[in-house]
Structures are given as C-alpha cells and as structure tokens.
mmCIF file of C-alpha atoms in Angstrom:
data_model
loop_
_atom_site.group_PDB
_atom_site.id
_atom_site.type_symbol
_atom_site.label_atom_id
_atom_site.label_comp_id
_atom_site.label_asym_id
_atom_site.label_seq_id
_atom_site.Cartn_x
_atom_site.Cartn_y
_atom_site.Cartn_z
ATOM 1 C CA UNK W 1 1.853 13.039 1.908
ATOM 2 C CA UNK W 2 2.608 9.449 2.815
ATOM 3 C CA UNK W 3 3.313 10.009 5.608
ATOM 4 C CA UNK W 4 0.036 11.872 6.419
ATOM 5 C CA UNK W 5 -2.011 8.704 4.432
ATOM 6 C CA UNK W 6 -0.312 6.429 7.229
ATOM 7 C CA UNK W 7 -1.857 8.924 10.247
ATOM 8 C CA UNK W 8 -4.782 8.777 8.720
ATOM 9 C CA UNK W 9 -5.042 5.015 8.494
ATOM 10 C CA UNK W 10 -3.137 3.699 11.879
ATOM 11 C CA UNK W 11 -5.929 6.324 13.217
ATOM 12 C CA UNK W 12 -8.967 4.632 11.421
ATOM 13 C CA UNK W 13 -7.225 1.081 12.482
ATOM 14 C CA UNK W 14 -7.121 2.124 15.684
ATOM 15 C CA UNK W 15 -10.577 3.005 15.978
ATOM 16 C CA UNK W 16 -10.922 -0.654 14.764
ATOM 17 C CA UNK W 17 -8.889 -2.079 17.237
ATOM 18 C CA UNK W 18 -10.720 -0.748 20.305
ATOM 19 C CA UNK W 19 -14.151 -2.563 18.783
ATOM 20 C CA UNK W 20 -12.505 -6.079 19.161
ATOM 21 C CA UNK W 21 -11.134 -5.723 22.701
ATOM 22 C CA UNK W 22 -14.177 -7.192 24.297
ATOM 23 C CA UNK W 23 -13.366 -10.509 21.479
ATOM 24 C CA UNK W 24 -9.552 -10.083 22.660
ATOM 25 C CA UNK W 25 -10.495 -10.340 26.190
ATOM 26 C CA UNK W 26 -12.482 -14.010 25.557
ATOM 27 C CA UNK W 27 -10.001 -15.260 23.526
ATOM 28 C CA UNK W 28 -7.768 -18.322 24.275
ATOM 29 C CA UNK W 29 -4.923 -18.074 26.596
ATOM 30 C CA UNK W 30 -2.728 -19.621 23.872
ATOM 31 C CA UNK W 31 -3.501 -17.005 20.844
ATOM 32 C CA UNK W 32 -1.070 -14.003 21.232
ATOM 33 C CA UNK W 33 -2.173 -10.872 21.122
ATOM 34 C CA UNK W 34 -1.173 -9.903 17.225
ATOM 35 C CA UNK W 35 -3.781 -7.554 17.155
ATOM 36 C CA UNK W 36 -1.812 -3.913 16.644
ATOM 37 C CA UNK W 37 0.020 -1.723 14.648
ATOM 38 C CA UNK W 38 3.927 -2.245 14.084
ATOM 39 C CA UNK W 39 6.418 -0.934 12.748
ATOM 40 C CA UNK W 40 9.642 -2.493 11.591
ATOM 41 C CA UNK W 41 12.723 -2.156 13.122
ATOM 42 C CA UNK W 42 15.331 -3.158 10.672
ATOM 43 C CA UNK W 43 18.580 -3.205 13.117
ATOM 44 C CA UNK W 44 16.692 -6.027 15.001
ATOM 45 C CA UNK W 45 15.789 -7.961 11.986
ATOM 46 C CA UNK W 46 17.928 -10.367 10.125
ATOM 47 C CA UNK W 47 17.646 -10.496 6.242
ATOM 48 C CA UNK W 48 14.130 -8.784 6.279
ATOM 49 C CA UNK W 49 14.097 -8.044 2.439
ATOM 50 C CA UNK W 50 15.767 -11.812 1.835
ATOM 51 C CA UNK W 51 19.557 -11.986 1.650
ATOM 52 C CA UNK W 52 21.290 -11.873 -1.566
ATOM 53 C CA UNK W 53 21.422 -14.327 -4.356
ATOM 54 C CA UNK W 54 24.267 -16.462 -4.365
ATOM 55 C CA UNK W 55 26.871 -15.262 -6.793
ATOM 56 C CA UNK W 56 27.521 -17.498 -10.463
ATOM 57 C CA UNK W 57 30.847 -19.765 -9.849
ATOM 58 C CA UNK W 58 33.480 -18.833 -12.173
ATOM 59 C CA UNK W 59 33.544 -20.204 -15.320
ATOM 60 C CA UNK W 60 29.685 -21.102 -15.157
ATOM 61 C CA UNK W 61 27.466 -19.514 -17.772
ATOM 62 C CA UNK W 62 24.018 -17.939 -16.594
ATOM 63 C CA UNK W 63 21.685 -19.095 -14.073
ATOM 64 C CA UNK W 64 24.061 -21.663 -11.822
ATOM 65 C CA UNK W 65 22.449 -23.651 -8.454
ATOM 66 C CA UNK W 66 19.239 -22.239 -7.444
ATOM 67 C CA UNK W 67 18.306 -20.164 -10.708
ATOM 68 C CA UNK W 68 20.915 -17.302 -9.675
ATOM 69 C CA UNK W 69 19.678 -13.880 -10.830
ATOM 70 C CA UNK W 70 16.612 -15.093 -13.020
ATOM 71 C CA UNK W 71 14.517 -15.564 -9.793
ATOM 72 C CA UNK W 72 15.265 -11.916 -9.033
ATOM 73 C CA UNK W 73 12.706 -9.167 -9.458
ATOM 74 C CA UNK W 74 12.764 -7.812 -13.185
ATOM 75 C CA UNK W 75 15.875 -10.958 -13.720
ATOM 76 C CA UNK W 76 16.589 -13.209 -16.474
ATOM 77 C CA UNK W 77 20.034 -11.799 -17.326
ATOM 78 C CA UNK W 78 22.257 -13.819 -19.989
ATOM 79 C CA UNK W 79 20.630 -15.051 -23.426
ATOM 80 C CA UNK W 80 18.987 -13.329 -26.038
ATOM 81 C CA UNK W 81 16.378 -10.730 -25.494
ATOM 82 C CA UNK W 82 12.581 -12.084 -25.236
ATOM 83 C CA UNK W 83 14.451 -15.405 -24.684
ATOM 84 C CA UNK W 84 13.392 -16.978 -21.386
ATOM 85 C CA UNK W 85 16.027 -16.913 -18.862
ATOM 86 C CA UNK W 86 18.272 -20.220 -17.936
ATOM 87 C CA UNK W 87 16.898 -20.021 -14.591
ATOM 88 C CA UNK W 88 13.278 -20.795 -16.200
ATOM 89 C CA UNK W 89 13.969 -23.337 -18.017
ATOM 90 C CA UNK W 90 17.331 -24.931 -17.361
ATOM 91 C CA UNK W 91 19.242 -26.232 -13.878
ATOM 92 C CA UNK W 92 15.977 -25.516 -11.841
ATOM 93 C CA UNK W 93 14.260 -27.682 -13.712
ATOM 94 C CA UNK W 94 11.429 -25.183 -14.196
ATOM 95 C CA UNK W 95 9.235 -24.588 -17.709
ATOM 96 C CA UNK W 96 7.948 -21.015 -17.107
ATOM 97 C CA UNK W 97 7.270 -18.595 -20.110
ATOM 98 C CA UNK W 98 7.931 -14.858 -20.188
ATOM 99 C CA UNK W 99 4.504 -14.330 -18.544
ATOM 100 C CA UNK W 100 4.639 -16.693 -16.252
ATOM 101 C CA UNK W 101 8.213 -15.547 -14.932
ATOM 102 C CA UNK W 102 7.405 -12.278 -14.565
ATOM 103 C CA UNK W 103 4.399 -12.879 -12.357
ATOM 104 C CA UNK W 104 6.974 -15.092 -10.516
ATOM 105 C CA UNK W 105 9.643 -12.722 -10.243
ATOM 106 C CA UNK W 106 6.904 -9.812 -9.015
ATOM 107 C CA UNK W 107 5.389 -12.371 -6.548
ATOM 108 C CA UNK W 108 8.712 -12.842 -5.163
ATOM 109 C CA UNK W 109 9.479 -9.309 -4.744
ATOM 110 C CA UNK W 110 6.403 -8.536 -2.922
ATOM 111 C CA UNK W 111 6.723 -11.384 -0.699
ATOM 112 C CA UNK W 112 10.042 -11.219 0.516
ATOM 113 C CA UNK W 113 9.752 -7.128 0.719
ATOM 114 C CA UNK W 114 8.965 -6.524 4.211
ATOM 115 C CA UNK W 115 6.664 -3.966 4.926
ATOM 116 C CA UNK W 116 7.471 -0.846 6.536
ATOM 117 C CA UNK W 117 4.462 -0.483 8.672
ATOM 118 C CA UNK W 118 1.466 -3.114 9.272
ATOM 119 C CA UNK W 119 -2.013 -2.960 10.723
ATOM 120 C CA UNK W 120 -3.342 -6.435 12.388
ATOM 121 C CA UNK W 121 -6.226 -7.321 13.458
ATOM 122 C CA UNK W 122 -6.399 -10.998 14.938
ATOM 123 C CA UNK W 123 -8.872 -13.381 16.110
ATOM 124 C CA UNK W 124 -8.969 -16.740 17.192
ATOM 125 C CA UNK W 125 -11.301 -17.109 13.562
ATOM 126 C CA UNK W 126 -10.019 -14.092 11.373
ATOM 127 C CA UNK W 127 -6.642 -12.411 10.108
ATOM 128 C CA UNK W 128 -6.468 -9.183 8.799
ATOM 129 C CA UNK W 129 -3.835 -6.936 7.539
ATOM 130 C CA UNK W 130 -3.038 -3.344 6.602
ATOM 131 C CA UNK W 131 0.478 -3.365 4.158
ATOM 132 C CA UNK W 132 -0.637 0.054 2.375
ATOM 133 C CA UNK W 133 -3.040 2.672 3.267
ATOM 134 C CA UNK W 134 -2.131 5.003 0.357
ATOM 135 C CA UNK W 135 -3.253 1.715 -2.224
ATOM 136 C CA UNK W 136 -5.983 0.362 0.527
ATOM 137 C CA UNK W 137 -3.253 -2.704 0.060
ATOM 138 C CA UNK W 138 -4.282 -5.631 2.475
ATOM 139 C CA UNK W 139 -5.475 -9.336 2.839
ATOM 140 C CA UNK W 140 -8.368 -10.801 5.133
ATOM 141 C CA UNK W 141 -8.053 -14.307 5.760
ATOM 142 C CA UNK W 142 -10.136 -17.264 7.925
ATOM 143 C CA UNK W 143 -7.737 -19.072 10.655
ATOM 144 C CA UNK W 144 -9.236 -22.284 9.424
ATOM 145 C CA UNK W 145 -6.795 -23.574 7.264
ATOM 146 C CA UNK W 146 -8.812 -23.762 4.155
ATOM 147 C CA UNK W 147 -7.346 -22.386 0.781
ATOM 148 C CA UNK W 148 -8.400 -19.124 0.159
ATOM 149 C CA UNK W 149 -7.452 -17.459 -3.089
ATOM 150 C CA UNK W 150 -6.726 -14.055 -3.365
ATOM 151 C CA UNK W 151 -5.757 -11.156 -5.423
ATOM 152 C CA UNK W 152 -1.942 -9.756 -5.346
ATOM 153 C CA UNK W 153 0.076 -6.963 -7.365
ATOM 154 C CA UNK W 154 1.670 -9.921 -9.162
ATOM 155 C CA UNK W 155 -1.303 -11.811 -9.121
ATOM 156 C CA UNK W 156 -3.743 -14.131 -7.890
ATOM 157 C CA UNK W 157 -2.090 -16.479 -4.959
ATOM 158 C CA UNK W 158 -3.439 -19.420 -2.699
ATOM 159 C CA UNK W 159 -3.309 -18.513 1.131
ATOM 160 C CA UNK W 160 -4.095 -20.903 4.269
ATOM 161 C CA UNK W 161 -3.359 -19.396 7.457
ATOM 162 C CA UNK W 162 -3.969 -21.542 10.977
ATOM 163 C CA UNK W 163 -3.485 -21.020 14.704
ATOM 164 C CA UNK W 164 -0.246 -22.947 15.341
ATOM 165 C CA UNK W 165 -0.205 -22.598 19.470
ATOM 166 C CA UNK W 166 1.871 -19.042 20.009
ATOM 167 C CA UNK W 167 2.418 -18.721 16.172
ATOM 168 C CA UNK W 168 -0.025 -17.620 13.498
ATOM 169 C CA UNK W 169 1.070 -19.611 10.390
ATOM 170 C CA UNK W 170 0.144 -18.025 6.828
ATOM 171 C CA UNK W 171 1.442 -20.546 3.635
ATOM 172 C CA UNK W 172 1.485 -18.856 0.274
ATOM 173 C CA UNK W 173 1.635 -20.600 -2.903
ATOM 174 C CA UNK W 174 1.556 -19.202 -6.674
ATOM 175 C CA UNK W 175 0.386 -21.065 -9.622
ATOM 176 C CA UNK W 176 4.416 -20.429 -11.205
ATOM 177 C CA UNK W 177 5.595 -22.661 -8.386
ATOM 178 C CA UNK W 178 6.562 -20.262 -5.548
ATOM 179 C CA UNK W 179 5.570 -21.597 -2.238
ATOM 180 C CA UNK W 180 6.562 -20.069 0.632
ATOM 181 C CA UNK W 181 5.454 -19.894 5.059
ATOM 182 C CA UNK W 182 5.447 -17.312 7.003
ATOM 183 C CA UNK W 183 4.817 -17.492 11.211
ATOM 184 C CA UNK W 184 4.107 -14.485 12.794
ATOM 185 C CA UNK W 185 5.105 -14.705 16.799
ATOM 186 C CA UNK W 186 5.330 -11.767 19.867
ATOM 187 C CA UNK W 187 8.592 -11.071 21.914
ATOM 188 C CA UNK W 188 8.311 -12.774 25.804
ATOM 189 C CA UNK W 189 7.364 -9.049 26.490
ATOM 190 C CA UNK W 190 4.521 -8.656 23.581
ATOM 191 C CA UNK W 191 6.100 -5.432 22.681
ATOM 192 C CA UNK W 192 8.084 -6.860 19.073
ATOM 193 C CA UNK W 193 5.707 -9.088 16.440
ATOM 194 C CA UNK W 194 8.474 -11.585 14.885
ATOM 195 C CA UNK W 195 7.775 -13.025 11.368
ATOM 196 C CA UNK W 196 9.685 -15.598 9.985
ATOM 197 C CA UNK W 197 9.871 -16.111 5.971
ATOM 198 C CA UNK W 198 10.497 -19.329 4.567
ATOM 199 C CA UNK W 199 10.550 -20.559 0.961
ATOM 200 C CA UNK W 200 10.845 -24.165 -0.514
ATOM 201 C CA UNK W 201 10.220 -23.272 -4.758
ATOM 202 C CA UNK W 202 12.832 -24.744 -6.441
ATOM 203 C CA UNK W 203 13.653 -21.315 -8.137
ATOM 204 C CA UNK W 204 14.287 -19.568 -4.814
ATOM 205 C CA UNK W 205 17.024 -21.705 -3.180
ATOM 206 C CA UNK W 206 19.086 -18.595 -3.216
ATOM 207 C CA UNK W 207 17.120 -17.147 -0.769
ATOM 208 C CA UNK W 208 17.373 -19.663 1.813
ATOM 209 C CA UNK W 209 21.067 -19.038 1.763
ATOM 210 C CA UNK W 210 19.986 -16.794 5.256
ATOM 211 C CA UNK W 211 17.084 -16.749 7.389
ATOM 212 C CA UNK W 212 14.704 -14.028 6.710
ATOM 213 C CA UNK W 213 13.574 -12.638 10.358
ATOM 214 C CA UNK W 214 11.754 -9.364 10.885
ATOM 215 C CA UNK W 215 11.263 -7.439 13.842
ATOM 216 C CA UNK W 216 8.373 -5.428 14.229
ATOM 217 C CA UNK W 217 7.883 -2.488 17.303
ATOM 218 C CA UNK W 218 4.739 -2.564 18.545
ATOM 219 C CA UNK W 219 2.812 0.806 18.015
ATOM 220 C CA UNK W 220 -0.526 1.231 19.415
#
C-alpha cells in the first residue's frame, strides 16, 4: 500500500516537475539542479540516521558528556519515573521539563532520520519538499534567509534556508535548544543529491561523534 502511495505521489511530483523546467532553464549557472526525486542509497551514505551515542564511562552514573542516552528518542533512562532525566537538567547544563524534553527528543528523531525517498522542487526563490506522501508530510520554504516558522511532528521549529553558491543551506532551530544545518549538494555528475547534517545543541554532542552524510540516487 505504501508502496503504491509513493507511485502515486513521485507521479503527481513529476507532473510538477515538468511545469518548472522553463524556470530551471533561466536559472543561475551557480544553483544546482536539486529539483528531482531521490532516493537514498544507504551503502553510499555515512551515518545517515546519526551515529550512536557515546557509551557512559564506567563508574559514571546517568547522563555523562553530551547528555548520553537522555537526548535519545523516547530517553531519559536512570532516576525515578516522571523525574526529568540527568541529561535535562544536569552536565548539559540544560533546564528542560518533561514536555519540553519530549518535544526535544521527537525533534531529534525526526531530524536526524533520513528519509527514505524525497521529492524537491528548487528555485533560485523557493524550496520545496516531499518526506511523506502517505501523511502529505513536507515543508515549503523562501531561499531568502528569513525565519520562517513551521509546523513539525514534534512541533513547531524555526527554518532559514539560503543559496550558498553549489549548496542549498537549510538551519533548523527548536525552541528546547536544538539547532542544527543541513546543506544539500549534487555529485560532479548530478546523478547523487548529498546532504550533510550538522548539530551544535549542547544536548546532542553525541551525535557529532561522526559525520552524518547521506547519499541520495537521483530518480526522475
């Protein structure tokens, strides 16, 4: 059924696509051609989904440098129950409630998940994306570099996203401190669409442990 869904939409996106190529063939020399659908290939990525935390040194109760496993998705381990975790309040020097770390923790999880499949249209003035067909999931955003905010599963978030020569260059940043970059690029021979993810939140040192670099195969 998903699978069908996806048809569906890469053939409604495609449809799309062919009403911008006039705009694609004025655009400037230095914007890449983003505008496509991809799919990722996962041997050719590095880290797509974020590496792993790094693991508590012995002896050292909880959370440990860079929140350990209370900045994971559905984390917080150690304490009592309803307590917040150490990571939210201790070494990371954080302050976040319950709420507020959940909405972290789910904002993290659906950043640093890489999609399976994504529609893009691009434009010297506009970004769009298709994540999920099935849940009509995706974000629109102006290349101007003004915030923009936006609804997410885990929330509302702050986007700007800019023309940066070759690279397209989308900044996220959540209200419980996650901040994060991501550049999206094409392979020498346009075929692959390379997106780097990069995170600075003081909660989410764990995940800069690796670089996060995904690989996308270009598919119409």
């Amino acid at each position: 059924m998903r699978r069908w869904m996806w048809c569906v939409a890469l053939a409604t996106f495609a449809l799309m696509l062919s009403s911008v190529a006039a705009l694609r063939a004025t655009t400037s020399q230095d914007m890449p051609a983003l505008t496509g659908v991809w799919k990722l290939n996962v041997e050719a990525s590095t880290n797509p989904n974020g590496p792993p935390p790094k693991a508590p040194a012995p002896g050292r109760r909880g959370g440990g440098e860079g929140g350990g496993g209370g900045a994971q998705a559905g984390g917080g381990g150690g304490g009592d129950e309803g307590a917040p975790s150490r990571s939210a309040t201790g070494d990371t020097g954080g302050s976040l409630n319950r709420d507020e770390l959940a909405r972290f923790n789910g904002s993290k999880t659906f950043f640093f998940t890489a999609p399976p499949m994504m529609g893009i249209q691009a434009t010297p003035t506009e970004f769009k994306m298709l994540l999920d067909p099935e849940k009509k999931m995706g974000f629109a955003h102006q290349t101007d570099n003004k915030k923009q905010t936006l609804a997410t599963p885990a929330g509302p978030a702050d986007f700007k996203v800019k023309w940066d020569g070759k690279k397209l260059r989308r900044e996220v940043e959540t209200k419980e401190t996650l901040h994060l970059v991501e550049e999206y690029s094409l392979s020498p021979d346009g075929k692959q669409l390379i997106v780097t993810v990069k995170a600075d939140s003081r909660m989410v040192f764990n995940v800069q442990n690796g670089d996060i670099r995904r690989v996308y195969d270009r598919q119409q």
